[in-house]
Short mmCIF file of C-alpha atoms in Angstrom, two decimals:
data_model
loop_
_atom_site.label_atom_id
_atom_site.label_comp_id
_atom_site.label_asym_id
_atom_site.label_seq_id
_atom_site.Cartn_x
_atom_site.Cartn_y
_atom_site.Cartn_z
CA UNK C 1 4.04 -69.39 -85.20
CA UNK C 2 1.02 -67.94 -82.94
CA UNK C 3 0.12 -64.50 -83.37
CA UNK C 4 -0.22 -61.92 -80.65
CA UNK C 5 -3.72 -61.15 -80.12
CA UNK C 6 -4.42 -57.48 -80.76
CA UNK C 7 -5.38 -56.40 -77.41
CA UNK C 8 -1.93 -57.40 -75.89
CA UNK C 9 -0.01 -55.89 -78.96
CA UNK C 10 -1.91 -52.43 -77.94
CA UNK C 11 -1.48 -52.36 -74.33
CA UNK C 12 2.60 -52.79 -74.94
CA UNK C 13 2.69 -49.98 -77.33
CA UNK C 14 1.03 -47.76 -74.97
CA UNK C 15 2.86 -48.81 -72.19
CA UNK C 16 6.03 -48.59 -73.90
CA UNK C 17 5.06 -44.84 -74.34
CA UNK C 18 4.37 -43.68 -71.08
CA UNK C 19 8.02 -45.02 -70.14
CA UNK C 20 9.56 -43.14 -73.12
CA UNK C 21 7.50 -39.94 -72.30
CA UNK C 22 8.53 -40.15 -68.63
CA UNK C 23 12.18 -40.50 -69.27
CA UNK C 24 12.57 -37.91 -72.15
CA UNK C 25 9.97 -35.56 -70.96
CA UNK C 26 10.04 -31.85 -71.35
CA UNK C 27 12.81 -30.87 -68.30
CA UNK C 28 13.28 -26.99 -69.49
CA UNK C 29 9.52 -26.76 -68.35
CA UNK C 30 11.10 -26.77 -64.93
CA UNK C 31 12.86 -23.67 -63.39
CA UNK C 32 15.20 -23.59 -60.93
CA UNK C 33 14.67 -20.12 -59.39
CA UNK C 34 11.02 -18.85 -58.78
CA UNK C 35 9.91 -16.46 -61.29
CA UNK C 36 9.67 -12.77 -60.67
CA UNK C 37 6.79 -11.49 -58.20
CA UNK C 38 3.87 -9.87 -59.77
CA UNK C 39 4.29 -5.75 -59.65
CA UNK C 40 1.85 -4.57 -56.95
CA UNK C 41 -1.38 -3.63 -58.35
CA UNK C 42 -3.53 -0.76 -57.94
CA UNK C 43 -5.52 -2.28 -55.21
CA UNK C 44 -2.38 -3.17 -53.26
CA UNK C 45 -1.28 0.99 -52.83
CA UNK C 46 -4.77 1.64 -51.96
CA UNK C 47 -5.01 1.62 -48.09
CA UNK C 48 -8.40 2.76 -45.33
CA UNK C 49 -7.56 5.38 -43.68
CA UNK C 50 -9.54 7.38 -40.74
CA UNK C 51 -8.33 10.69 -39.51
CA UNK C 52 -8.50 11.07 -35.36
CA UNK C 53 -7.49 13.44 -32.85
CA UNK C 54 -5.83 12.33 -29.24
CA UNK C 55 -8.47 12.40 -26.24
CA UNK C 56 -8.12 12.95 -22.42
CA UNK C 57 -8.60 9.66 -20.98
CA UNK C 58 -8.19 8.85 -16.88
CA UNK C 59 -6.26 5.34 -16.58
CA UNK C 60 -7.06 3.05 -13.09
CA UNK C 61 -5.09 0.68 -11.59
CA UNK C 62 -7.69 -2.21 -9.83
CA UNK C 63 -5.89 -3.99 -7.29
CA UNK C 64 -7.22 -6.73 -5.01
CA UNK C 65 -6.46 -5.89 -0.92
CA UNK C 66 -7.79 -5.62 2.35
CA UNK C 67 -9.65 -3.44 4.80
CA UNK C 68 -8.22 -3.10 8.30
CA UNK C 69 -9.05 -0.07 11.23
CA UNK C 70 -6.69 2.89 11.02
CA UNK C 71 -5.91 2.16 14.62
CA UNK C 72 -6.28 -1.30 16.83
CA UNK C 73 -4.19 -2.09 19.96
CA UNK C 74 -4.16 -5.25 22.02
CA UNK C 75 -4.60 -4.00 25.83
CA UNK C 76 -1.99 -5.95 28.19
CA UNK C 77 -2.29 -5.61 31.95
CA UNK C 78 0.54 -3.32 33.34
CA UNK C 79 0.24 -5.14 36.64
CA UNK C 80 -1.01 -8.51 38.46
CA UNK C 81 -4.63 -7.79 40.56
CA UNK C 82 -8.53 -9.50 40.57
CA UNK C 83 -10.95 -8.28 38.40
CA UNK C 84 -13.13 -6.00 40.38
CA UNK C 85 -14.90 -4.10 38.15
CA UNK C 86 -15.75 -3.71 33.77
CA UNK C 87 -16.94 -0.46 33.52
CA UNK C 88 -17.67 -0.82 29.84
CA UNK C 89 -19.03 -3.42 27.84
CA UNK C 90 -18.00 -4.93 25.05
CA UNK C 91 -18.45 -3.22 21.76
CA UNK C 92 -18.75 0.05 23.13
CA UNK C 93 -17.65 3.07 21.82
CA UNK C 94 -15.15 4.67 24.05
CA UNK C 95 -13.09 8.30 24.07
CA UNK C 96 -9.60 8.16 25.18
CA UNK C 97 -8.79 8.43 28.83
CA UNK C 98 -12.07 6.43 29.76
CA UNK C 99 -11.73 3.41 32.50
CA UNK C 100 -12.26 0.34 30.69
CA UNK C 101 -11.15 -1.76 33.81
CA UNK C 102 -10.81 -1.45 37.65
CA UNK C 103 -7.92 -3.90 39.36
CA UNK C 104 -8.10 -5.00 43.07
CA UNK C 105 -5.39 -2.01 44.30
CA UNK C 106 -4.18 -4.03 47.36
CA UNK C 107 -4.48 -0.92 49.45
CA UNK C 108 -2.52 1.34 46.95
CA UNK C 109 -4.49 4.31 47.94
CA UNK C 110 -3.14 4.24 51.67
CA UNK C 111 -0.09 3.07 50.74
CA UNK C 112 0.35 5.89 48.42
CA UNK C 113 -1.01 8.39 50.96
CA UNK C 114 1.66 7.37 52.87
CA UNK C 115 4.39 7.56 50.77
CA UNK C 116 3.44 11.15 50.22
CA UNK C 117 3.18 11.88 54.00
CA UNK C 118 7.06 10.74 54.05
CA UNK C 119 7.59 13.20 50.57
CA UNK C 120 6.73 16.14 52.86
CA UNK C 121 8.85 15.42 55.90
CA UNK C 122 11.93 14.97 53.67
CA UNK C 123 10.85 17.86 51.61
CA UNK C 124 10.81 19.75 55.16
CA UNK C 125 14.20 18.35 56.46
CA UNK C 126 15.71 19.00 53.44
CA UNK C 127 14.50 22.55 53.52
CA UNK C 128 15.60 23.51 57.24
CA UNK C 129 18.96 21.51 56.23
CA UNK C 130 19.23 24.05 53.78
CA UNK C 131 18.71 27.15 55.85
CA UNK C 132 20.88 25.38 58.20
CA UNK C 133 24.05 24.77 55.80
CA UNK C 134 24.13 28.09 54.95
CA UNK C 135 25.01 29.07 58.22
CA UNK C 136 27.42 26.57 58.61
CA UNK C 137 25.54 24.83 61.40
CA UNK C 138 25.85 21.51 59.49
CA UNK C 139 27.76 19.57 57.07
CA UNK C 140 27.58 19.21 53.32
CA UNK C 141 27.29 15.26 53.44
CA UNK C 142 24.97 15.70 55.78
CA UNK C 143 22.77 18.08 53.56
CA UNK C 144 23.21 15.75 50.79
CA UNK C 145 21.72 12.43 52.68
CA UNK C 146 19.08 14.69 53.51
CA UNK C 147 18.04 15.50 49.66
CA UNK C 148 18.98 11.91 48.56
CA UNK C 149 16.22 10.82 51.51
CA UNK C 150 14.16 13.17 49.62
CA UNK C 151 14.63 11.92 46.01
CA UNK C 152 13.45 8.87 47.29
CA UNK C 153 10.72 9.25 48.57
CA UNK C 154 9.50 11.27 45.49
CA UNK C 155 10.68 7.91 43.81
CA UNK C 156 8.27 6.14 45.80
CA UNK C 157 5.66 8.35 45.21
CA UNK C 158 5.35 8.26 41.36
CA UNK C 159 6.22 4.40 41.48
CA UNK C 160 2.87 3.76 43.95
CA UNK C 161 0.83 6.13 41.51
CA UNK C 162 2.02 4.63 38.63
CA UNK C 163 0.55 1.14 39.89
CA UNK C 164 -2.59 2.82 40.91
CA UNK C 165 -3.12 3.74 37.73
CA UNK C 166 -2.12 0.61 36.06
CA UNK C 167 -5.01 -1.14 38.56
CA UNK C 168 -7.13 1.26 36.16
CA UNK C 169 -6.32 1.10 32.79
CA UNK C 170 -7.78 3.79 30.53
CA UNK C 171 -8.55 3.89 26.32
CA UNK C 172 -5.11 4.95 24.56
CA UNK C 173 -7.34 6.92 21.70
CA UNK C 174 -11.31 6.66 20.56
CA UNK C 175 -12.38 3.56 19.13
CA UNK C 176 -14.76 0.52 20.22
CA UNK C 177 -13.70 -2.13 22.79
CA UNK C 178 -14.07 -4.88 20.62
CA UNK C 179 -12.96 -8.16 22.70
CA UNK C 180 -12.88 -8.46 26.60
CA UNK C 181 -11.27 -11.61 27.45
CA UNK C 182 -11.68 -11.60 31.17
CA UNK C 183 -14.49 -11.62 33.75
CA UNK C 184 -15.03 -10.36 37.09
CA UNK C 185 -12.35 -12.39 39.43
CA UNK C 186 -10.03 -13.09 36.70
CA UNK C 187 -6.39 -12.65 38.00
CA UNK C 188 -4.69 -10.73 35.73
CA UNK C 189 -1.01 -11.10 35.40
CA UNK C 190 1.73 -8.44 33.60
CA UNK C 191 1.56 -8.77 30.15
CA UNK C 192 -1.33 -10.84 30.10
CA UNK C 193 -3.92 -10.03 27.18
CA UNK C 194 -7.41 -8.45 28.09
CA UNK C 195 -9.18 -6.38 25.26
CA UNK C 196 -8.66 -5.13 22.18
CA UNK C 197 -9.36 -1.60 21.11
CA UNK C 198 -10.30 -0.31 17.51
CA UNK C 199 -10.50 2.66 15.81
CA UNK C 200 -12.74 2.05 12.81
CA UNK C 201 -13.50 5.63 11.86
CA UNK C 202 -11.32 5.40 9.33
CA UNK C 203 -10.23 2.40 7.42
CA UNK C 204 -7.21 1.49 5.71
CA UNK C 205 -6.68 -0.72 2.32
CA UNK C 206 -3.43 -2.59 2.11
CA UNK C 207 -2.78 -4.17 -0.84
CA UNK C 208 0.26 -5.23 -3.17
CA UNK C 209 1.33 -4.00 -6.83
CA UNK C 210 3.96 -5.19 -8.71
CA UNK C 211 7.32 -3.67 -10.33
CA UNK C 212 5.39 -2.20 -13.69
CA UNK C 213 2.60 -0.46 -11.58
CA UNK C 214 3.96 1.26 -8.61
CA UNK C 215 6.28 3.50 -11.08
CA UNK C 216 2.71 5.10 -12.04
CA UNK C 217 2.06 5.93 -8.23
CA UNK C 218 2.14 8.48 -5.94
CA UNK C 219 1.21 9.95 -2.68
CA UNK C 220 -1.99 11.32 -2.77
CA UNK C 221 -3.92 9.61 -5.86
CA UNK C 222 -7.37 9.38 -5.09
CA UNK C 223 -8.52 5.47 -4.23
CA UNK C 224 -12.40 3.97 -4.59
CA UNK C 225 -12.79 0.82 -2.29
CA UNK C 226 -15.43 -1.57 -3.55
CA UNK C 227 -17.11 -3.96 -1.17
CA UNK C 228 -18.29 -7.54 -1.53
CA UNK C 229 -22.00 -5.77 -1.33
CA UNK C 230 -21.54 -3.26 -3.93
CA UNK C 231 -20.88 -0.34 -1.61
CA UNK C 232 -18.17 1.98 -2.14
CA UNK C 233 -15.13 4.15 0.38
CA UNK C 234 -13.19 6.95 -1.11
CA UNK C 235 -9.84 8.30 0.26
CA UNK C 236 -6.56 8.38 -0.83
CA UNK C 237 -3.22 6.89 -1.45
CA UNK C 238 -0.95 7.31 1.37
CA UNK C 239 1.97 5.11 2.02
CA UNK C 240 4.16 3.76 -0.73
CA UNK C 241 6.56 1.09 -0.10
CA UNK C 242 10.63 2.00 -1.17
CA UNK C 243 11.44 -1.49 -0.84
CA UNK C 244 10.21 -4.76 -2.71
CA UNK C 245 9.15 -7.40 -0.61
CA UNK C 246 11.87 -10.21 -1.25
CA UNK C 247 9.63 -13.32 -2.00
CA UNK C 248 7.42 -11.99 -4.43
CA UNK C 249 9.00 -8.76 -5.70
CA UNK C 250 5.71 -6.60 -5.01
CA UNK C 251 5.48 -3.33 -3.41
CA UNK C 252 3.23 -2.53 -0.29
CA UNK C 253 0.80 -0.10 -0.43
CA UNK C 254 -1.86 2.24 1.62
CA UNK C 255 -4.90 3.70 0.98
CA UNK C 256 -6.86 5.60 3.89
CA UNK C 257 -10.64 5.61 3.51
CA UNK C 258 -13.25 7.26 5.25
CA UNK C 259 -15.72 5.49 7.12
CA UNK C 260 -18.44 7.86 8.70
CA UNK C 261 -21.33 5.39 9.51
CA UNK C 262 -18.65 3.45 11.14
CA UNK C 263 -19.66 0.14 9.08
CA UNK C 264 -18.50 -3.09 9.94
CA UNK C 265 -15.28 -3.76 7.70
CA UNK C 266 -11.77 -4.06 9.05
CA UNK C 267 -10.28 -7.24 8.76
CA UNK C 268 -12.52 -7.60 5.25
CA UNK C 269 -11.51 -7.76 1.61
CA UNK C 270 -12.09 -4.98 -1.26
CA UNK C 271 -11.29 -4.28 -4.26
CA UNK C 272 -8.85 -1.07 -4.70
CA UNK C 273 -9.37 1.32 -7.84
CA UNK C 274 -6.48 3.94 -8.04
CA UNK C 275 -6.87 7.04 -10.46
CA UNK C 276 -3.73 7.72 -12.16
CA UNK C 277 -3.26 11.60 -13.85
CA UNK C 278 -5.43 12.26 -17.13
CA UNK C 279 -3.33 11.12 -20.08
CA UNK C 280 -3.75 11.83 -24.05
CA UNK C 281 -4.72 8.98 -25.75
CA UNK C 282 -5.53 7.24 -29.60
CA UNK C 283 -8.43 4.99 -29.31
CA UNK C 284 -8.34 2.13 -31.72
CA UNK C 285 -9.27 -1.80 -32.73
CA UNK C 286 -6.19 -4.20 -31.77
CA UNK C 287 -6.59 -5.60 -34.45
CA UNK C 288 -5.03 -2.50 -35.54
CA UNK C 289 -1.51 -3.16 -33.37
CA UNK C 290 1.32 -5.01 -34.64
CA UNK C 291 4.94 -6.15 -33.95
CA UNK C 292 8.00 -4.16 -35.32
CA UNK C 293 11.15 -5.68 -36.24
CA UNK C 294 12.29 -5.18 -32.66
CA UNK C 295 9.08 -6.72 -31.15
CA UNK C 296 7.31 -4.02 -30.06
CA UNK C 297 4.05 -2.76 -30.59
CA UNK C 298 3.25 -0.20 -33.14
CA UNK C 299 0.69 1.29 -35.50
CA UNK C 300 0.98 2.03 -38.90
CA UNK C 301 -0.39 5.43 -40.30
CA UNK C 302 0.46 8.08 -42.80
CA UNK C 303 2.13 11.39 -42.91
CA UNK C 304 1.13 14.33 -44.38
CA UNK C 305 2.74 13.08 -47.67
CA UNK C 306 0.62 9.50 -47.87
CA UNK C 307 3.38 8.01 -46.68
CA UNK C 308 3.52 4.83 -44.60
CA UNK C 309 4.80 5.04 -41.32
CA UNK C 310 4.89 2.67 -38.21
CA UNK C 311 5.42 4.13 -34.84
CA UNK C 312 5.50 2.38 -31.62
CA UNK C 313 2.91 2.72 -29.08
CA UNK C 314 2.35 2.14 -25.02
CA UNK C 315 -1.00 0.24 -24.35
CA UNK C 316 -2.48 2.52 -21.30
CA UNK C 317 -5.40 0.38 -21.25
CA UNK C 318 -7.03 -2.07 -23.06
CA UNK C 319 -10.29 -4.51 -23.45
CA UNK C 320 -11.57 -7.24 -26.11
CA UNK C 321 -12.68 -4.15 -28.12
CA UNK C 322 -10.52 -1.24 -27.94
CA UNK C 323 -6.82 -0.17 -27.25
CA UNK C 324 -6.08 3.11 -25.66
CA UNK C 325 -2.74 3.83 -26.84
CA UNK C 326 0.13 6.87 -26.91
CA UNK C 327 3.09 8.13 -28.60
CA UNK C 328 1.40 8.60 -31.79
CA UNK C 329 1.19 11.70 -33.77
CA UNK C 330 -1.88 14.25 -32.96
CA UNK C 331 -4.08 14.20 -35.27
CA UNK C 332 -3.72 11.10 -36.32
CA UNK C 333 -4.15 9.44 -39.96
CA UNK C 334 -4.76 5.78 -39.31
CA UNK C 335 -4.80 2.92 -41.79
CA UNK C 336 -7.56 1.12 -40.78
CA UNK C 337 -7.57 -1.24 -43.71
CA UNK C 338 -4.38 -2.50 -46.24
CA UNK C 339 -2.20 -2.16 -43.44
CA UNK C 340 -0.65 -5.47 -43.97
CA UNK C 341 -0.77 -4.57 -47.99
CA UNK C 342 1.74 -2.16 -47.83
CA UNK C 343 5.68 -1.21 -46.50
CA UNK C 344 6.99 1.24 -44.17
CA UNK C 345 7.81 4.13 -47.30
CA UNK C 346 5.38 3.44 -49.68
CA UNK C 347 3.51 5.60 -51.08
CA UNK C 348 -0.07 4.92 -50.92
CA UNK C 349 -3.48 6.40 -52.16
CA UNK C 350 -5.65 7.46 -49.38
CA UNK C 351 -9.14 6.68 -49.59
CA UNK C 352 -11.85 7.17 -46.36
CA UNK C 353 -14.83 4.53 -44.91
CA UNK C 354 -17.29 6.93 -47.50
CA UNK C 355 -15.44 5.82 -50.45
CA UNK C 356 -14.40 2.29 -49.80
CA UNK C 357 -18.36 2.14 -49.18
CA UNK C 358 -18.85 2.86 -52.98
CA UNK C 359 -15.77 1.26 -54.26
CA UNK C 360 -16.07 -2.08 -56.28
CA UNK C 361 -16.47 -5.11 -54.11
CA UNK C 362 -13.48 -6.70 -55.13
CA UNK C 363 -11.41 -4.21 -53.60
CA UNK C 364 -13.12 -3.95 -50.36
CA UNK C 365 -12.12 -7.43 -50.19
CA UNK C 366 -9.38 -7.13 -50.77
CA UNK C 367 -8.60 -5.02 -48.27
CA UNK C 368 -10.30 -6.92 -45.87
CA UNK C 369 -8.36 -10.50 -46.18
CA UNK C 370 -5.06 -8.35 -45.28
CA UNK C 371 -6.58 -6.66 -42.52
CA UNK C 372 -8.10 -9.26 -41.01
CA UNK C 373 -11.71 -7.59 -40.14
CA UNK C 374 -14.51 -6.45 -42.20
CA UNK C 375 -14.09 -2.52 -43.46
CA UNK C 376 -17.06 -1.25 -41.36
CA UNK C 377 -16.12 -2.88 -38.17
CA UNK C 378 -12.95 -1.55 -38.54
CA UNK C 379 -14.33 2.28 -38.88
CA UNK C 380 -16.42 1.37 -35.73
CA UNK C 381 -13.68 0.53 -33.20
CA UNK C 382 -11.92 3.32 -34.37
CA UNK C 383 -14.13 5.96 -34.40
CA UNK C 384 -15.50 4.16 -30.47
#
């Protein structure tokens, strides 16, 4: 009988353990429920904290919008006649009641001469009617033709000087004749378009804000308009829409804006900077913010009592670097690091910037993997 070389003898054996060891092994090593969570340490009830009063601070609204004249009109002729005459030229500055454009009359001035000779004879007939009726020597429907012929010719009269004026049509209000779209011999018919008139002197900015900014409006909020070339208008706010607009659920808005050196703008874009009412504020990091249980932002800080508490906050403004926030407590005691270290309750040990400076490393770091930011940055945006 062959013998089994040593080697292969060996390599069974130890084979034949590791099954053995893997089917019996040691099962109570294995727990089914977790085991208990560490107490917190010291380090954990330790939390940054920087003490900070509220400050006045001036929110803006910046809105995009557009410049347009207080006042423009599109002059329409009143009546057909030939060009005969353009007193003014184009882009002049005008007052109102100025001629800006003569008509061919077609003999209005005799004709209206005329009809004002006939006024006076039935103004006179009528009169010696008068004296007449009240001596009985005529009828009353005979009077009464009388004044009707009257009435009518004063009828004619302010119909023939209405078109005589109309042949000369003068400026509504001041402003510059921007456009004149006709030329000498142009036949004019009603209604037809011949010039536009603007009143730049004062500008208006239209724009449109939406459903969370017009409740921070009013009448009378001061307004900066910024150019495209740096320069600035200031007025004020002073129309507010009371009704969305359908399609995009935005509200209309005015602004008007002075414009003394009578600059070259309507019709242009600008940006629109509204100044809301001085508000108290907190300034802080948002790295600082968080979400309560209900989704809404809040701070944590401590009371009087190193308590932790976590309040909610509205954002008034806010950049990359800071968050200017109310509805928290004046003055303020803000955890600034260990926020995320400890609960809404707890008792905690205070400590400020100074002494987590000359605290042991390990629990500056600490402090800094559960806030997120280093310790000193996080005194800086505060204290900005």
């Amino acid at each position: 009988m062959r013998r089994i070389p040593f080697s292969y003898a060996l390599a069974s054996l130890l084979v034949l353990a590791l099954v053995i060891w893997l089917a019996f092994g040691n099962f109570q090593g294995f727990q089914i429920t977790p085991p208990d969570a560490a107490p917190r340490s010291d380090v954990d009830s330790r939390v940054e904290i920087v003490v900070q009063q509220s400050t006045p601070f001036i929110p803006q609204q910046i809105i995009q919008g557009q410049l347009s004249a207080e006042r423009e009109t599109t002059l329409r002729a009143n009546v057909a006649g030939f060009v005969m005459e353009k007193p003014v030229t184009q882009g002049s500055r005008v007052e109102a009641g100025d001629t800006l454009l003569v008509l061919d009359n077609d003999a209005l001035p005799e004709r209206l001469q005329q009809a004002r000779d006939e006024l006076a004879v039935a103004q006179a007939e009528y009169a010696g009617a008068r004296s007449l009726r009240e001596r009985q020597l005529i009828s009353q429907p005979e009077l009464l033709r009388l004044q009707s012929a009257m009435s009518a010719s004063a009828a004619s009269v302010a119909q023939l000087q209405k078109q005589s004026d109309d042949s000369r049509p003068t400026a509504p209000f001041d402003g510059v004749l921007n456009r004149i779209q006709v030329e000498l011999g142009d036949l004019l018919q009603p209604g037809e378009e011949w010039a536009q008139l603007v009143d730049d002197r004062r500008l208006k900015g239209v724009a449109w804000v939406s459903q969370q900014q017009v409740g921070d409006l009013s009448m009378g909020m001061p307004v900066t308009a910024r150019l495209l070339n740096g320069d600035h208008l200031e007025g004020e706010l002073t129309f507010i829409s009371h009704r969305a607009e359908e399609a995009t659920r935005s509200f209309y808005i005015e602004a008007t804006l002075d414009n003394p050196a009578g600059k070259r703008l309507a019709g242009g874009s600008a940006e629109l900077t509204i100044t809301l009412p001085p508000r108290q504020v907190h300034t802080l990091s948002p790295a600082l913010l968080s979400l309560n249980s209900e989704g809404q932002l809040a701070v944590k800080h401590l009371d009087d009592n190193d308590q932790v508490h976590q309040t909610t906050v509205e954002i008034i403004s806010a950049d990359i670097q800071r968050a200017y926030v109310t509805g928290l407590p004046d003055p303020l005691r803000l955890i600034t690091l260990g926020a995320g270290m400890v609960d809404i309750g707890q008792t905690v040990v205070p400590v400020t910037a100074d002494e987590m400076t000359a605290s042991s490393p390990s629990l500056q770091h600490s402090l800094e993997r559960s806030s997120g930011q280093p310790a000193q940055d996080s005194v800086n945006a505060s204290a900005d």
